[in-house]
mmCIF file of C-alpha atoms in Angstrom:
data_model
loop_
_atom_site.group_PDB
_atom_site.id
_atom_site.type_symbol
_atom_site.label_atom_id
_atom_site.label_comp_id
_atom_site.label_asym_id
_atom_site.label_seq_id
_atom_site.Cartn_x
_atom_site.Cartn_y
_atom_site.Cartn_z
ATOM 1 C CA MET D 1 -1.747 -30.095 4.570
ATOM 2 C CA ILE D 2 -4.004 -27.061 3.369
ATOM 3 C CA GLU D 3 -6.923 -26.034 5.678
ATOM 4 C CA PRO D 4 -9.169 -23.075 5.864
ATOM 5 C CA TYR D 5 -9.251 -20.430 8.619
ATOM 6 C CA ASP D 6 -12.045 -17.869 9.253
ATOM 7 C CA TRP D 7 -11.538 -14.269 10.063
ATOM 8 C CA ALA D 8 -13.994 -11.432 10.430
ATOM 9 C CA GLY D 9 -13.912 -10.708 6.510
ATOM 10 C CA GLY D 10 -14.358 -14.170 5.343
ATOM 11 C CA ARG D 11 -12.295 -17.342 4.863
ATOM 12 C CA GLU D 12 -8.635 -17.998 3.753
ATOM 13 C CA ALA D 13 -6.409 -20.846 3.520
ATOM 14 C CA MET D 14 -3.181 -21.891 5.334
ATOM 15 C CA VAL D 15 -0.684 -24.586 4.908
ATOM 16 C CA ARG D 16 0.293 -26.543 7.931
ATOM 17 C CA PHE D 17 3.519 -28.431 8.569
ATOM 18 C CA GLY D 18 4.667 -30.662 11.403
ATOM 19 C CA PRO D 19 2.808 -32.020 14.459
ATOM 20 C CA GLY D 20 -0.745 -31.172 15.759
ATOM 21 C CA SER D 21 0.181 -30.189 19.157
ATOM 22 C CA GLY D 22 2.910 -28.070 21.029
ATOM 23 C CA PRO D 23 4.149 -24.703 20.160
ATOM 24 C CA VAL D 24 3.427 -23.507 16.466
ATOM 25 C CA VAL D 25 5.230 -21.069 14.360
ATOM 26 C CA ILE D 26 3.125 -18.769 12.268
ATOM 27 C CA ALA D 27 4.811 -17.320 9.136
ATOM 28 C CA ALA D 28 4.282 -13.867 7.931
ATOM 29 C CA LEU D 29 5.532 -13.427 4.230
ATOM 30 C CA PRO D 30 6.681 -10.072 2.940
ATOM 31 C CA LEU D 31 3.949 -8.152 1.145
ATOM 32 C CA PHE D 32 3.657 -7.856 -2.679
ATOM 33 C CA GLU D 33 6.453 -8.852 -5.150
ATOM 34 C CA GLU D 34 8.731 -9.995 -2.310
ATOM 35 C CA ALA D 35 6.312 -12.725 -1.191
ATOM 36 C CA ASN D 36 6.599 -14.467 -4.631
ATOM 37 C CA ARG D 37 10.393 -14.467 -4.178
ATOM 38 C CA MET D 38 10.281 -15.770 -0.557
ATOM 39 C CA ARG D 39 7.330 -18.204 -0.353
ATOM 40 C CA GLY D 40 9.381 -21.152 -1.227
ATOM 41 C CA PHE D 41 12.233 -20.256 1.286
ATOM 42 C CA ALA D 42 9.542 -19.723 4.013
ATOM 43 C CA ALA D 43 8.124 -23.181 3.303
ATOM 44 C CA THR D 44 11.499 -24.636 3.411
ATOM 45 C CA ILE D 45 12.234 -23.020 6.903
ATOM 46 C CA LEU D 46 8.736 -24.456 8.077
ATOM 47 C CA ARG D 47 9.473 -27.944 6.734
ATOM 48 C CA SER D 48 13.012 -27.973 8.379
ATOM 49 C CA LEU D 49 11.416 -26.836 11.685
ATOM 50 C CA ALA D 50 8.765 -29.667 11.459
ATOM 51 C CA GLU D 51 11.312 -32.428 10.171
ATOM 52 C CA ASN D 52 14.422 -31.586 12.145
ATOM 53 C CA HIS D 53 12.892 -30.072 15.288
ATOM 54 C CA GLY D 54 9.449 -31.492 15.783
ATOM 55 C CA ILE D 55 7.917 -28.011 15.782
ATOM 56 C CA ALA D 56 4.726 -27.254 13.960
ATOM 57 C CA GLY D 57 4.369 -24.377 11.529
ATOM 58 C CA VAL D 58 1.605 -22.666 9.561
ATOM 59 C CA LEU D 59 1.963 -20.512 6.480
ATOM 60 C CA PRO D 60 -1.389 -18.556 5.885
ATOM 61 C CA GLU D 61 -2.567 -16.690 2.862
ATOM 62 C CA LEU D 62 -3.648 -13.296 4.200
ATOM 63 C CA PRO D 63 -6.476 -11.223 3.002
ATOM 64 C CA GLY D 64 -5.626 -9.335 -0.219
ATOM 65 C CA THR D 65 -2.371 -11.326 -0.847
ATOM 66 C CA GLY D 66 -1.375 -14.420 -2.753
ATOM 67 C CA GLU D 67 -4.248 -16.640 -3.592
ATOM 68 C CA SER D 68 -6.807 -14.648 -1.509
ATOM 69 C CA LEU D 69 -10.031 -13.844 -3.291
ATOM 70 C CA ILE D 70 -9.851 -10.213 -2.019
ATOM 71 C CA PRO D 71 -8.137 -8.119 -4.556
ATOM 72 C CA SER D 72 -5.137 -5.884 -3.761
ATOM 73 C CA GLU D 73 -7.341 -2.805 -4.472
ATOM 74 C CA ARG D 74 -9.058 -3.502 -1.154
ATOM 75 C CA ILE D 75 -5.945 -4.579 0.835
ATOM 76 C CA ALA D 76 -5.860 -2.840 4.357
ATOM 77 C CA ILE D 77 -3.215 -3.299 7.095
ATOM 78 C CA SER D 78 -5.949 -3.864 9.646
ATOM 79 C CA ASP D 79 -7.293 -6.900 7.585
ATOM 80 C CA LEU D 80 -3.947 -8.251 7.133
ATOM 81 C CA ARG D 81 -3.230 -8.225 10.902
ATOM 82 C CA ALA D 82 -6.572 -9.530 11.786
ATOM 83 C CA GLY D 83 -6.145 -12.413 9.175
ATOM 84 C CA PHE D 84 -2.671 -13.279 10.627
ATOM 85 C CA ALA D 85 -4.275 -13.266 14.251
ATOM 86 C CA ALA D 86 -7.002 -15.482 13.140
ATOM 87 C CA ALA D 87 -4.706 -17.958 11.470
ATOM 88 C CA ALA D 88 -2.563 -18.058 14.742
ATOM 89 C CA ARG D 89 -5.841 -18.667 16.818
ATOM 90 C CA THR D 90 -6.903 -21.436 14.307
ATOM 91 C CA ALA D 91 -3.488 -23.138 14.279
ATOM 92 C CA GLY D 92 -3.977 -23.770 18.096
ATOM 93 C CA GLY D 93 -1.211 -24.217 20.641
ATOM 94 C CA ARG D 94 1.246 -21.512 21.800
ATOM 95 C CA ALA D 95 1.792 -19.372 18.835
ATOM 96 C CA TYR D 96 5.124 -17.655 17.823
ATOM 97 C CA SER D 97 5.644 -15.489 14.752
ATOM 98 C CA MET D 98 8.178 -15.976 12.002
ATOM 99 C CA ALA D 99 8.120 -12.664 9.908
ATOM 100 C CA LEU D 100 10.169 -11.976 6.871
ATOM 101 C CA ARG D 101 10.783 -8.422 5.776
ATOM 102 C CA SER D 102 7.553 -6.379 5.725
ATOM 103 C CA GLY D 103 5.763 -9.567 7.213
ATOM 104 C CA ALA D 104 7.052 -7.980 10.463
ATOM 105 C CA LEU D 105 4.305 -5.233 10.150
ATOM 106 C CA LEU D 106 1.599 -7.880 10.713
ATOM 107 C CA ASP D 107 2.407 -9.840 13.793
ATOM 108 C CA GLY D 108 1.618 -7.394 16.401
ATOM 109 C CA SER D 109 -1.473 -9.311 17.591
ATOM 110 C CA VAL D 110 -1.691 -10.431 21.361
ATOM 111 C CA VAL D 111 -2.318 -13.964 20.187
ATOM 112 C CA ILE D 112 1.362 -14.177 19.378
ATOM 113 C CA ARG D 113 3.557 -15.067 22.421
ATOM 114 C CA ARG D 114 6.781 -13.869 21.183
ATOM 115 C CA ARG D 115 8.178 -12.746 17.735
ATOM 116 C CA TRP D 116 11.100 -13.639 15.404
ATOM 117 C CA HIS D 117 12.159 -11.439 12.549
ATOM 118 C CA PHE D 118 14.306 -11.880 9.611
ATOM 119 C CA ALA D 119 15.428 -8.720 7.842
ATOM 120 C CA PRO D 120 12.466 -6.819 9.078
ATOM 121 C CA GLN D 121 11.230 -3.782 6.832
ATOM 122 C CA PRO D 122 9.454 -1.042 8.707
ATOM 123 C CA GLY D 123 6.273 0.634 7.077
ATOM 124 C CA ASP D 124 8.144 3.925 5.774
ATOM 125 C CA ALA D 125 10.906 1.928 4.142
ATOM 126 C CA LEU D 126 8.245 -0.210 2.300
ATOM 127 C CA LEU D 127 6.368 2.871 1.205
ATOM 128 C CA ARG D 128 9.508 4.390 -0.186
ATOM 129 C CA ALA D 129 10.364 1.175 -1.994
ATOM 130 C CA LEU D 130 6.676 0.989 -3.436
ATOM 131 C CA ARG D 131 6.883 4.656 -4.578
ATOM 132 C CA ARG D 132 10.152 4.184 -6.151
ATOM 133 C CA ILE D 133 8.913 1.091 -8.178
ATOM 134 C CA HIS D 134 5.768 3.034 -9.071
ATOM 135 C CA ARG D 135 8.028 5.995 -10.645
ATOM 136 C CA THR D 136 9.856 3.414 -12.882
ATOM 137 C CA GLY D 137 6.577 2.886 -14.691
ATOM 138 C CA ASP D 138 7.892 -0.662 -15.280
ATOM 139 C CA ALA D 139 4.416 -2.096 -14.452
ATOM 140 C CA PRO D 140 0.945 -0.569 -13.744
ATOM 141 C CA GLY D 141 0.298 0.431 -10.178
ATOM 142 C CA TYR D 142 2.834 -0.497 -7.708
ATOM 143 C CA GLY D 143 4.824 -3.272 -9.364
ATOM 144 C CA GLY D 144 1.627 -4.694 -10.900
ATOM 145 C CA HIS D 145 -0.518 -4.209 -7.694
ATOM 146 C CA ARG D 146 -3.251 -1.570 -7.467
ATOM 147 C CA LEU D 147 -3.104 -0.364 -3.912
ATOM 148 C CA PRO D 148 -5.706 1.885 -2.342
ATOM 149 C CA ASP D 149 -4.520 5.309 -1.003
ATOM 150 C CA THR D 150 -5.614 4.527 2.554
ATOM 151 C CA PHE D 151 -3.187 1.632 2.658
ATOM 152 C CA LEU D 152 -0.450 3.780 1.377
ATOM 153 C CA ASP D 153 -1.316 6.519 3.928
ATOM 154 C CA GLU D 154 -1.124 4.013 6.782
ATOM 155 C CA LEU D 155 2.406 2.649 6.013
ATOM 156 C CA PRO D 156 4.392 5.437 7.681
ATOM 157 C CA ASP D 157 2.782 4.852 11.004
ATOM 158 C CA CYS D 158 3.273 0.945 10.780
ATOM 159 C CA HIS D 159 5.864 0.002 13.224
ATOM 160 C CA VAL D 160 7.730 -3.301 13.817
ATOM 161 C CA GLU D 161 7.106 -4.929 17.294
ATOM 162 C CA PRO D 162 10.215 -5.773 19.450
ATOM 163 C CA ALA D 163 11.413 -9.219 18.371
ATOM 164 C CA ARG D 164 14.488 -11.495 18.113
ATOM 165 C CA THR D 165 16.009 -10.056 14.982
ATOM 166 C CA LEU D 166 18.347 -11.715 12.368
ATOM 167 C CA ARG D 167 19.782 -9.928 9.489
ATOM 168 C CA LEU D 168 22.110 -10.683 6.690
ATOM 169 C CA GLU D 169 25.873 -9.841 7.004
ATOM 170 C CA GLY D 170 26.635 -6.335 5.730
ATOM 171 C CA ASP D 171 23.376 -5.079 7.131
ATOM 172 C CA THR D 172 24.344 -2.198 9.646
ATOM 173 C CA ARG D 173 21.119 -1.971 11.644
ATOM 174 C CA PRO D 174 20.744 -3.488 15.098
ATOM 175 C CA ALA D 175 20.344 -7.262 15.227
ATOM 176 C CA ASP D 176 20.622 -10.182 17.517
ATOM 177 C CA ARG D 177 22.496 -12.161 14.935
ATOM 178 C CA LEU D 178 24.050 -11.622 11.430
ATOM 179 C CA VAL D 179 23.853 -14.641 9.111
ATOM 180 C CA PRO D 180 25.535 -15.247 5.734
ATOM 181 C CA GLY D 181 23.414 -15.378 2.569
ATOM 182 C CA ARG D 182 21.915 -13.472 -0.286
ATOM 183 C CA ALA D 183 18.828 -11.155 -0.154
ATOM 184 C CA LEU D 184 16.346 -13.730 -1.854
ATOM 185 C CA TRP D 185 13.793 -10.912 -1.709
ATOM 186 C CA ARG D 186 15.791 -9.106 -4.337
ATOM 187 C CA GLU D 187 16.847 -11.868 -6.668
ATOM 188 C CA PRO D 188 15.800 -11.180 -10.216
ATOM 189 C CA THR D 189 14.230 -14.738 -10.258
ATOM 190 C CA PRO D 190 12.644 -16.462 -7.278
ATOM 191 C CA ASP D 191 15.448 -18.864 -5.670
ATOM 192 C CA ASN D 192 15.885 -20.819 -2.597
ATOM 193 C CA ASP D 193 18.813 -21.328 -0.119
ATOM 194 C CA LEU D 194 18.808 -24.566 1.648
ATOM 195 C CA VAL D 195 21.792 -23.679 3.936
ATOM 196 C CA LEU D 196 20.347 -20.398 4.922
ATOM 197 C CA ALA D 197 16.870 -21.800 5.615
ATOM 198 C CA THR D 198 18.386 -24.506 7.700
ATOM 199 C CA LEU D 199 20.373 -22.038 9.749
ATOM 200 C CA LEU D 200 17.344 -19.981 10.333
ATOM 201 C CA ALA D 201 15.250 -23.018 11.274
ATOM 202 C CA ASP D 202 17.889 -24.046 13.745
ATOM 203 C CA ASP D 203 17.888 -20.532 15.231
ATOM 204 C CA LEU D 204 14.085 -20.563 15.353
ATOM 205 C CA ALA D 205 13.888 -23.941 17.172
ATOM 206 C CA ALA D 206 16.530 -23.060 19.846
ATOM 207 C CA TRP D 207 14.596 -19.727 20.308
ATOM 208 C CA VAL D 208 11.172 -21.533 20.659
ATOM 209 C CA ARG D 209 12.589 -23.989 22.979
ATOM 210 C CA MET D 210 14.188 -21.177 25.042
ATOM 211 C CA CYS D 211 10.852 -19.322 25.259
ATOM 212 C CA GLU D 212 8.981 -22.455 26.287
ATOM 213 C CA ALA D 213 11.265 -23.340 29.057
ATOM 214 C CA MET E 1 34.555 2.789 4.185
ATOM 215 C CA LEU E 2 35.658 -0.774 3.478
ATOM 216 C CA ASP E 3 32.412 -1.923 5.349
ATOM 217 C CA ILE E 4 30.390 0.415 3.056
ATOM 218 C CA GLU E 5 32.120 -1.078 -0.035
ATOM 219 C CA THR E 6 31.347 -4.494 1.159
ATOM 220 C CA THR E 7 27.660 -3.685 1.681
ATOM 221 C CA VAL E 8 27.404 -1.984 -1.663
ATOM 222 C CA ARG E 9 29.102 -5.147 -3.321
ATOM 223 C CA GLY E 10 26.610 -7.397 -1.643
ATOM 224 C CA VAL E 11 23.641 -5.265 -2.815
ATOM 225 C CA LEU E 12 24.820 -5.444 -6.339
ATOM 226 C CA ARG E 13 25.409 -9.055 -6.084
ATOM 227 C CA ASP E 14 21.948 -9.789 -4.724
ATOM 228 C CA VAL E 15 19.844 -7.351 -6.835
ATOM 229 C CA LEU E 16 21.603 -8.074 -10.243
ATOM 230 C CA GLY E 17 21.954 -11.868 -9.515
ATOM 231 C CA LEU E 18 25.819 -11.715 -9.962
ATOM 232 C CA SER E 19 28.128 -14.304 -8.883
ATOM 233 C CA ASP E 20 30.489 -13.869 -5.897
ATOM 234 C CA GLU E 21 33.474 -14.044 -8.262
ATOM 235 C CA ARG E 22 32.088 -11.313 -10.523
ATOM 236 C CA VAL E 23 31.334 -8.864 -7.829
ATOM 237 C CA ALA E 24 34.595 -9.640 -6.002
ATOM 238 C CA ALA E 25 36.350 -8.338 -9.229
ATOM 239 C CA PHE E 26 34.667 -4.944 -9.137
ATOM 240 C CA ASP E 27 37.009 -2.019 -8.605
ATOM 241 C CA GLU E 28 36.838 1.782 -8.438
ATOM 242 C CA THR E 29 36.557 2.046 -12.114
ATOM 243 C CA THR E 30 34.210 -0.754 -12.881
ATOM 244 C CA PRO E 31 31.356 0.735 -14.963
ATOM 245 C CA LEU E 32 27.745 0.280 -13.715
ATOM 246 C CA PHE E 33 24.844 2.078 -15.367
ATOM 247 C CA GLY E 34 24.928 1.550 -19.092
ATOM 248 C CA ALA E 35 27.535 -1.323 -18.896
ATOM 249 C CA LEU E 36 25.626 -3.960 -16.972
ATOM 250 C CA PRO E 37 22.571 -4.961 -18.860
ATOM 251 C CA GLU E 38 21.175 -6.404 -15.610
ATOM 252 C CA LEU E 39 20.879 -2.826 -14.308
ATOM 253 C CA ASP E 40 17.732 -1.618 -15.685
ATOM 254 C CA SER E 41 15.421 1.038 -14.080
ATOM 255 C CA LEU E 42 13.775 -1.465 -11.902
ATOM 256 C CA ALA E 43 16.983 -2.871 -10.664
ATOM 257 C CA VAL E 44 18.252 0.705 -9.958
ATOM 258 C CA ALA E 45 15.168 1.034 -7.781
ATOM 259 C CA GLY E 46 16.034 -2.192 -5.989
ATOM 260 C CA VAL E 47 19.785 -1.229 -5.644
ATOM 261 C CA LEU E 48 18.780 2.149 -3.965
ATOM 262 C CA THR E 49 16.175 0.769 -1.571
ATOM 263 C CA GLU E 50 18.447 -2.171 -0.510
ATOM 264 C CA ILE E 51 21.362 0.247 0.093
ATOM 265 C CA GLU E 52 19.065 2.537 2.043
ATOM 266 C CA ASP E 53 17.887 -0.431 4.123
ATOM 267 C CA ARG E 54 21.204 -2.011 4.878
ATOM 268 C CA LEU E 55 23.102 1.297 5.622
ATOM 269 C CA GLY E 56 20.152 3.028 7.416
ATOM 270 C CA ILE E 57 20.299 5.999 5.050
ATOM 271 C CA LEU E 58 17.736 8.016 2.773
ATOM 272 C CA ILE E 59 18.242 8.708 -0.817
ATOM 273 C CA GLU E 60 16.217 11.410 -2.387
ATOM 274 C CA ASP E 61 15.216 11.081 -6.143
ATOM 275 C CA ASP E 62 17.150 14.249 -7.106
ATOM 276 C CA GLU E 63 20.221 12.824 -5.843
ATOM 277 C CA VAL E 64 20.158 9.961 -8.407
ATOM 278 C CA ASP E 65 21.784 10.676 -11.563
ATOM 279 C CA GLY E 66 24.080 9.007 -14.148
ATOM 280 C CA GLU E 67 27.012 10.237 -12.424
ATOM 281 C CA MET E 68 26.256 8.505 -9.134
ATOM 282 C CA LEU E 69 25.789 5.255 -10.843
ATOM 283 C CA GLU E 70 28.624 5.619 -13.348
ATOM 284 C CA SER E 71 30.883 3.244 -11.571
ATOM 285 C CA PHE E 72 31.396 1.045 -8.562
ATOM 286 C CA GLY E 73 33.608 3.766 -7.215
ATOM 287 C CA THR E 74 31.132 6.687 -7.572
ATOM 288 C CA LEU E 75 28.278 4.622 -6.121
ATOM 289 C CA THR E 76 30.352 3.581 -3.032
ATOM 290 C CA ARG E 77 31.559 7.147 -2.435
ATOM 291 C CA PHE E 78 27.984 8.463 -2.666
ATOM 292 C CA ALA E 79 26.822 5.847 -0.042
ATOM 293 C CA ALA E 80 29.906 6.681 2.206
ATOM 294 C CA GLN E 81 29.054 10.364 2.097
ATOM 295 C CA LYS E 82 25.515 9.665 3.092
ATOM 296 C CA VAL E 83 26.586 7.446 5.953
ATOM 297 C CA LEU E 84 29.171 9.728 7.275
ATOM 298 C CA GLY E 85 26.957 12.905 6.772
#
């Protein structure tokens, strides 16, 4: 079900999954191109959470991303974070975040009770990746996105809040759990992974239940 | 070194969209840049960023050249040198 949410800068849309009460998982997609490759995967996780575990979920469009009417030239970390917090407030219930990749930069709001991250990407790593894409000259701007200097300047100081953290096997950074699968955010064409989505939904559900207990 | 090789193999599989069987057959001498049509400039950027992320290292632009990307062996050795300092 698609419904609107209001934040200080306007109105955006979010997709809701599952029951209308109880704990609710708010999803933060990665920023930019990775969002296109992970949107279907995130929706599959939320659908599994709703259908197999009876836990509600919300996938918001954030200001300056996806279908938002705000162009990427005006994107700002503070607006993305405010939008995410407003979506969590609108969703109602006890909110938990599910952040994928650079989505982990956006869930620092106090509205969120606890955080769950999959392969989180800190701001300085995102900036290096964007600059590298920019230098290839493959598309105008940063992989086709025109981004303001203020946004790029802010990224090195954007940190990831403490969270339950899952990563792919082969990733050497600290994690609570390593899971098998491919890096869907890198796939040449958008793809999905039902086995991994189910595994992540099961982990999320067990974690939410533990936090609620 | 074996772990690093496994990580580099996984990165090439994911970024270039290769099958498990195909990357499993990669050895020291398997040529990369210029030999794999999937490995264009954008894919190189993805490979470098993903290796940085998964191994927790930094790769500077001036370290990237044809020699480093010449074969699976040269790329893995480069990554290992970075990890081991």
